Amino acid sequence: MSSALERHGVAVGGLLVGAGPAVVIGDRLSLRTDARASRPGAAPGDPHAASRPGAVPADPHAALRAGVTLAEPATAADLPAIAEHAAAVVVGASWTRDIPLVRAAAGLGLPVVVERRATASMEEWLGLAAYCAGEGDGRVILCEGGRRPDLALVRAARAASGRPALVDVSGDIGLSAAAVAAGADGLIIGTGGETSPGAERRVAEEAVTVVGALLRDETPGTLPECRQAIDRVDAALATLLERRAELAGTVQRLKPVGGFAGRDLGREHDVVARMAVRAPALGESRLSAIMNAVIEAGLHLAEERSGR
Ligand SMILES: C=C(O[C@@H]1C=C(C(=O)O)C=C[C@H]1O)C(=O)O
């Protein structure tokens, strides 16, 4: 991304945050009793809150013992269990000024996820992250959440610090694509300490794949990583090809003569020439072969659908 700083990934359980593709985290757990009201997914007094992804499970300590990726303590007494059962400890937005607890959490030996307090400036946020890095072993990840995550701030903080950043989109899963576009290294989609519903995971993974393929620089160093990066690009290509075929089908219906009979080679040449500006390494002649296949596939589909 657009940072002059060298960015280092932070391993959280089996996930690498900040190097490679953005990750999706489905199980953030808070042991705080005030967490239900403060989570973005749950409005205070909402009778349906418990069934939402932002809900707090009935027995958060049991959920912790079952193992979670991210856990937020209520008090220092929670920290030993977090060290045992969580992959990273969260310094939550509501208590970033509880310095003794922040210090104890940062010194736990786990990666530390530093959530921005709603009114904290970027400097305060990064200052707290630096403090946690100093109190611990340096493995610190930024986290932006709340009802309206500030994606501009995420982008700026990530660039200024070189630290990876997560965005908690559990309050509005529709922000997933925007968060990835803003450079988020991961999306937190569930705060119940349990695996989030499949529909939300699909939205988040779609954003990571398609938006990531378009906007996220990647330099895979191994064969499996490189193949996964190619798979993301192919997923984005397939999405665009399907959309293109639909549009090409609409054009056929709008033209006086559609289908192969109305083929317009001048327009096809212009399409290829414009694409070559964006794909200079492939160049016009290679693109022309690719686009000929794409255009013919679209025309075949349109003719098949119109019953010709
Ligand atoms: C879509 C059109 O019809 C045909 C299909 C094209 C395409 O898929 O890009 C381009 C030119 C035409 O041969 C069009 O006329 O724009």
Coordinates of C-alpha atoms and ligand atoms in Angstrom, one line a residue:
M1 CA 0.0 0.0 0.0
S2 CA 1.0 3.6 0.0
S3 CA 3.3 3.6 3.0
A4 CA 7.0 4.2 3.0
L5 CA 7.3 2.2 6.2
E6 CA 8.2 -1.4 6.0
R7 CA 5.1 -3.3 7.1
H8 CA 5.4 -6.4 9.1
G9 CA 2.6 -8.9 9.5
V10 CA 1.4 -10.0 12.9
A11 CA 0.4 -13.6 13.3
V12 CA -2.9 -14.1 15.2
G13 CA -3.6 -17.8 15.6
G14 CA -3.5 -19.2 12.1
L15 CA -4.0 -15.8 10.5
L16 CA -1.3 -13.4 9.3
V17 CA -2.6 -9.8 9.7
G18 CA -0.9 -7.1 7.7
A19 CA 1.1 -9.2 5.1
G20 CA -0.8 -10.7 2.2
P21 CA -4.6 -10.6 1.8
A22 CA -7.0 -9.0 4.3
V23 CA -8.3 -11.6 6.9
V24 CA -11.8 -12.1 8.2
I25 CA -12.2 -12.6 11.9
G26 CA -15.5 -14.0 13.1
D27 CA -15.0 -14.4 16.8
R28 CA -14.2 -11.3 18.9
L29 CA -15.3 -11.8 22.5
S30 CA -15.7 -9.2 25.2
L31 CA -15.8 -10.3 28.9
R32 CA -17.1 -6.8 29.9
T33 CA -20.7 -6.7 31.1
D34 CA -21.1 -3.3 29.4
A35 CA -20.1 -4.8 26.1
R36 CA -23.7 -5.6 25.0
A37 CA -24.7 -1.9 25.0
S38 CA -21.4 -0.6 23.5
R39 CA -21.1 -3.1 20.7
P40 CA -22.0 -1.5 17.4
G41 CA -24.4 -4.3 16.5
A42 CA -26.5 -4.1 19.6
A43 CA -28.6 -1.1 20.5
P44 CA -29.2 -0.8 24.3
G45 CA -32.5 -2.5 25.3
D46 CA -32.8 -4.2 22.0
P47 CA -34.7 -7.4 22.7
H48 CA -33.2 -9.1 19.6
A49 CA -29.7 -8.1 20.5
A50 CA -28.7 -11.6 21.7
S51 CA -29.2 -13.2 18.3
R52 CA -27.2 -10.5 16.4
P53 CA -23.6 -10.9 15.5
G54 CA -22.8 -8.0 17.9
A55 CA -24.3 -9.9 20.8
V56 CA -22.5 -11.0 23.9
P57 CA -22.9 -14.8 24.6
A58 CA -24.8 -15.8 27.7
D59 CA -21.6 -17.2 29.3
P60 CA -18.6 -15.3 27.8
H61 CA -16.2 -17.1 30.1
A62 CA -17.3 -20.5 28.7
A63 CA -17.0 -19.1 25.2
L64 CA -13.5 -18.0 26.0
R65 CA -12.5 -21.5 27.3
A66 CA -13.8 -22.9 24.0
G67 CA -11.1 -20.8 22.3
V68 CA -11.4 -17.5 20.5
T69 CA -9.3 -15.4 18.2
L70 CA -9.7 -12.0 19.9
A71 CA -10.7 -11.5 23.6
E72 CA -11.2 -8.3 25.6
P73 CA -10.8 -8.5 29.4
A74 CA -13.1 -6.9 31.9
T75 CA -10.5 -6.9 34.6
A76 CA -6.9 -8.0 35.1
A77 CA -8.3 -11.2 36.6
D78 CA -9.4 -12.3 33.1
L79 CA -6.0 -12.1 31.6
P80 CA -4.6 -15.5 32.5
A81 CA -7.6 -17.2 30.8
I82 CA -7.2 -14.9 27.8
A83 CA -3.5 -15.8 27.6
E84 CA -4.5 -19.5 27.6
H85 CA -7.5 -19.5 25.2
A86 CA -7.2 -16.4 22.9
A87 CA -4.9 -15.7 20.0
A88 CA -4.8 -12.0 20.7
V89 CA -5.9 -9.6 23.5
V90 CA -8.1 -6.6 22.7
V91 CA -7.5 -3.2 24.4
G92 CA -11.1 -2.1 24.0
A93 CA -12.3 1.4 23.0
S94 CA -14.2 1.9 26.3
W95 CA -11.2 1.5 28.6
T96 CA -8.2 2.8 26.8
R97 CA -7.6 5.2 29.7
D98 CA -7.4 2.4 32.3
I99 CA -3.6 2.4 32.0
P100 CA -3.0 -0.4 34.6
L101 CA -5.2 -2.7 32.7
V102 CA -3.8 -1.6 29.3
R103 CA -0.3 -2.3 30.6
A104 CA -1.2 -5.7 32.0
A105 CA -2.9 -6.7 28.7
A106 CA 0.0 -5.4 26.6
G107 CA 2.4 -7.4 28.7
L108 CA 0.5 -10.7 28.4
G109 CA 2.7 -12.1 25.7
L110 CA -0.1 -12.1 23.1
P111 CA -0.5 -9.8 20.1
V112 CA -2.3 -6.7 21.2
V113 CA -5.3 -5.3 19.3
V114 CA -5.6 -1.6 20.2
E115 CA -9.1 -0.3 19.5
R116 CA -9.5 3.5 19.0
R117 CA -11.6 5.2 21.6
A118 CA -14.5 6.9 19.8
T119 CA -13.2 10.5 20.4
A120 CA -9.5 9.7 20.2
S121 CA -7.4 11.5 17.6
M122 CA -5.0 9.5 15.4
E123 CA -2.1 10.7 17.5
E124 CA -3.7 9.4 20.7
W125 CA -4.5 6.1 19.1
L126 CA -1.0 5.6 17.7
G127 CA 0.5 6.8 21.0
L128 CA -1.4 4.1 22.8
A129 CA -0.4 1.5 20.2
A130 CA 3.3 2.6 20.7
Y131 CA 2.9 2.3 24.5
C132 CA 1.4 -1.2 24.1
A133 CA 4.3 -2.2 21.7
G134 CA 6.8 -1.0 24.3
E135 CA 5.1 -2.8 27.2
G136 CA 4.8 -6.0 25.2
D137 CA 6.9 -7.6 22.5
G138 CA 5.9 -5.1 19.7
R139 CA 3.2 -7.2 18.1
V140 CA 0.4 -4.6 17.9
I141 CA -2.5 -4.3 15.6
L142 CA -4.7 -1.2 15.3
C143 CA -8.5 -1.6 15.4
E144 CA -11.3 0.8 14.4
G145 CA -14.9 0.0 15.3
G146 CA -17.9 1.7 16.7
R147 CA -21.1 2.5 15.0
R148 CA -19.5 4.6 12.3
P149 CA -15.9 3.4 11.8
D150 CA -13.7 6.2 10.5
L151 CA -12.1 4.7 7.4
A152 CA -10.1 7.8 6.5
L153 CA -8.5 7.6 9.9
V154 CA -7.7 3.9 9.4
R155 CA -6.0 4.7 6.2
A156 CA -4.0 7.5 7.7
A157 CA -3.1 5.6 10.9
R158 CA -2.0 2.6 9.0
A159 CA 0.2 4.6 6.6
A160 CA 1.7 6.7 9.5
S161 CA 2.5 3.8 11.8
G162 CA 3.3 0.9 9.5
R163 CA 1.1 -1.2 11.8
P164 CA -1.6 -3.5 10.5
A165 CA -5.2 -2.3 11.0
L166 CA -8.5 -4.2 11.5
V167 CA -11.9 -2.7 11.0
D168 CA -14.8 -4.0 13.1
V169 CA -17.7 -4.1 10.7
S170 CA -20.0 -6.1 12.9
G171 CA -22.3 -3.0 13.2
D172 CA -22.6 -2.7 9.4
I173 CA -21.4 -5.6 7.4
G174 CA -22.1 -3.4 4.3
L175 CA -18.9 -1.4 5.1
S176 CA -16.7 -4.5 4.4
A177 CA -15.8 -3.5 0.8
A178 CA -15.2 0.1 1.8
A179 CA -12.9 -1.0 4.7
V180 CA -10.9 -3.2 2.4
A181 CA -10.6 -0.4 -0.1
A182 CA -9.4 1.9 2.7
G183 CA -6.6 -0.6 3.3
A184 CA -7.9 -2.6 6.2
D185 CA -5.8 -5.7 6.9
G186 CA -8.7 -7.5 8.3
L187 CA -12.4 -7.3 9.0
I188 CA -14.0 -8.3 12.4
I189 CA -17.4 -9.5 11.6
G190 CA -18.7 -11.1 14.8
T191 CA -18.4 -10.1 18.4
G192 CA -20.3 -12.9 20.0
G193 CA -17.3 -15.1 20.5
E194 CA -18.9 -17.6 18.1
T195 CA -18.5 -18.2 14.5
S196 CA -20.6 -15.5 12.7
P197 CA -23.5 -16.4 10.4
G198 CA -22.5 -17.6 7.0
A199 CA -24.2 -14.7 5.2
E200 CA -22.0 -12.1 6.9
R201 CA -18.9 -14.1 6.4
R202 CA -19.7 -14.4 2.7
V203 CA -20.1 -10.6 2.4
A204 CA -16.8 -10.0 4.2
E205 CA -14.9 -12.7 2.2
E206 CA -16.3 -11.3 -1.1
A207 CA -15.0 -7.9 -0.2
V208 CA -11.6 -9.3 0.8
T209 CA -11.4 -11.2 -2.5
V210 CA -12.9 -8.9 -5.1
V211 CA -11.9 -5.5 -3.7
G212 CA -8.6 -7.0 -2.5
A213 CA -7.8 -8.3 -5.9
L214 CA -8.4 -4.9 -7.4
L215 CA -6.8 -2.6 -4.9
R216 CA -4.4 -4.5 -2.6
D217 CA -0.8 -4.8 -3.6
E218 CA 0.5 -8.3 -2.9
T219 CA 3.9 -9.8 -3.3
P220 CA 3.4 -13.5 -2.6
G221 CA 6.7 -15.3 -1.9
T222 CA 5.6 -18.9 -2.1
L223 CA 3.7 -21.1 -4.6
P224 CA 0.6 -21.6 -2.5
E225 CA 0.4 -17.8 -1.7
C226 CA 0.8 -16.9 -5.3
R227 CA -1.9 -19.4 -6.3
Q228 CA -4.2 -18.0 -3.7
A229 CA -3.5 -14.5 -5.1
I230 CA -4.3 -15.7 -8.6
D231 CA -7.5 -17.3 -7.4
R232 CA -8.6 -13.9 -5.9
V233 CA -7.9 -12.1 -9.2
D234 CA -9.8 -14.8 -11.1
A235 CA -12.7 -14.4 -8.7
A236 CA -12.8 -10.7 -9.5
L237 CA -12.4 -11.4 -13.2
A238 CA -15.3 -13.9 -13.2
T239 CA -17.5 -11.3 -11.4
L240 CA -16.6 -8.7 -14.0
L241 CA -17.0 -11.1 -16.9
E242 CA -20.5 -12.1 -15.8
R243 CA -21.4 -8.4 -15.4
R244 CA -20.0 -7.6 -18.8
A245 CA -21.9 -10.5 -20.4
E246 CA -25.2 -9.1 -19.0
L247 CA -24.4 -5.6 -20.3
A248 CA -23.4 -7.0 -23.7
G249 CA -26.7 -8.8 -23.8
T250 CA -28.6 -5.6 -23.0
V251 CA -26.7 -3.8 -25.9
Q252 CA -27.9 -6.5 -28.3
R253 CA -31.5 -5.8 -27.4
L254 CA -31.0 -2.1 -27.8
K255 CA -29.2 -2.1 -31.1
P256 CA -31.3 -2.1 -34.3
V257 CA -29.5 -5.3 -35.4
G258 CA -28.2 -7.4 -32.5
G259 CA -26.1 -10.6 -32.1
F260 CA -23.4 -11.7 -34.5
A261 CA -25.3 -10.0 -37.4
G262 CA -24.9 -6.6 -35.8
R263 CA -21.2 -7.1 -34.8
D264 CA -19.3 -3.8 -34.8
L265 CA -15.6 -4.5 -35.4
G266 CA -14.7 -0.8 -35.1
R267 CA -16.2 -0.6 -31.6
E268 CA -14.4 -3.8 -30.7
H269 CA -11.1 -2.4 -31.8
D270 CA -11.8 0.7 -29.7
V271 CA -12.6 -1.4 -26.7
V272 CA -9.3 -3.2 -27.0
A273 CA -7.3 0.0 -27.6
R274 CA -8.7 1.5 -24.4
M275 CA -7.9 -1.6 -22.4
A276 CA -4.3 -1.6 -23.7
V277 CA -3.8 1.7 -22.0
R278 CA -4.5 0.0 -18.6
A279 CA -2.8 -3.3 -19.6
P280 CA 0.3 -2.1 -21.5
A281 CA 2.3 -5.3 -20.7
L282 CA -0.3 -7.4 -22.4
G283 CA -0.7 -4.9 -25.2
E284 CA -3.2 -4.7 -28.0
S285 CA -2.5 -7.9 -29.9
R286 CA -2.7 -10.2 -26.8
L287 CA -5.7 -8.3 -25.5
S288 CA -7.4 -8.5 -28.8
A289 CA -7.3 -12.4 -28.7
I290 CA -8.7 -12.3 -25.1
M291 CA -11.4 -9.8 -25.9
N292 CA -12.5 -11.6 -29.1
A293 CA -13.2 -14.7 -27.0
V294 CA -15.0 -12.6 -24.4
I295 CA -17.1 -10.7 -26.9
E296 CA -18.0 -13.9 -28.8
A297 CA -19.0 -15.6 -25.6
G298 CA -21.3 -12.6 -24.8
L299 CA -22.8 -12.7 -28.2
H300 CA -23.4 -16.5 -28.0
L301 CA -25.1 -16.1 -24.7
A302 CA -27.3 -13.2 -25.9
E303 CA -28.4 -15.2 -29.0
E304 CA -29.1 -18.3 -26.9
R305 CA -31.2 -16.3 -24.5
S306 CA -33.1 -14.6 -27.3
G307 CA -33.8 -18.0 -28.8
R308 CA -32.1 -17.2 -32.1
Ligands
LIG1 C1 -21.8 -4.8 -27.2 C2 -21.9 -4.5 -28.5 O1 -22.1 -5.4 -29.5 C3 -21.1 -6.3 -30.0 C4 -20.3 -6.8 -28.8 C5 -19.3 -6.0 -28.3 C6 -18.7 -6.3 -26.9 O2 -19.1 -7.3 -26.3 O3 -18.0 -5.4 -26.4 C7 -18.8 -4.9 -29.0 C8 -19.2 -4.6 -30.3 C9 -20.2 -5.5 -30.9 O4 -19.6 -6.3 -31.8 C10 -21.8 -3.1 -29.0 O5 -22.2 -2.8 -30.1 O6 -21.4 -2.2 -28.2

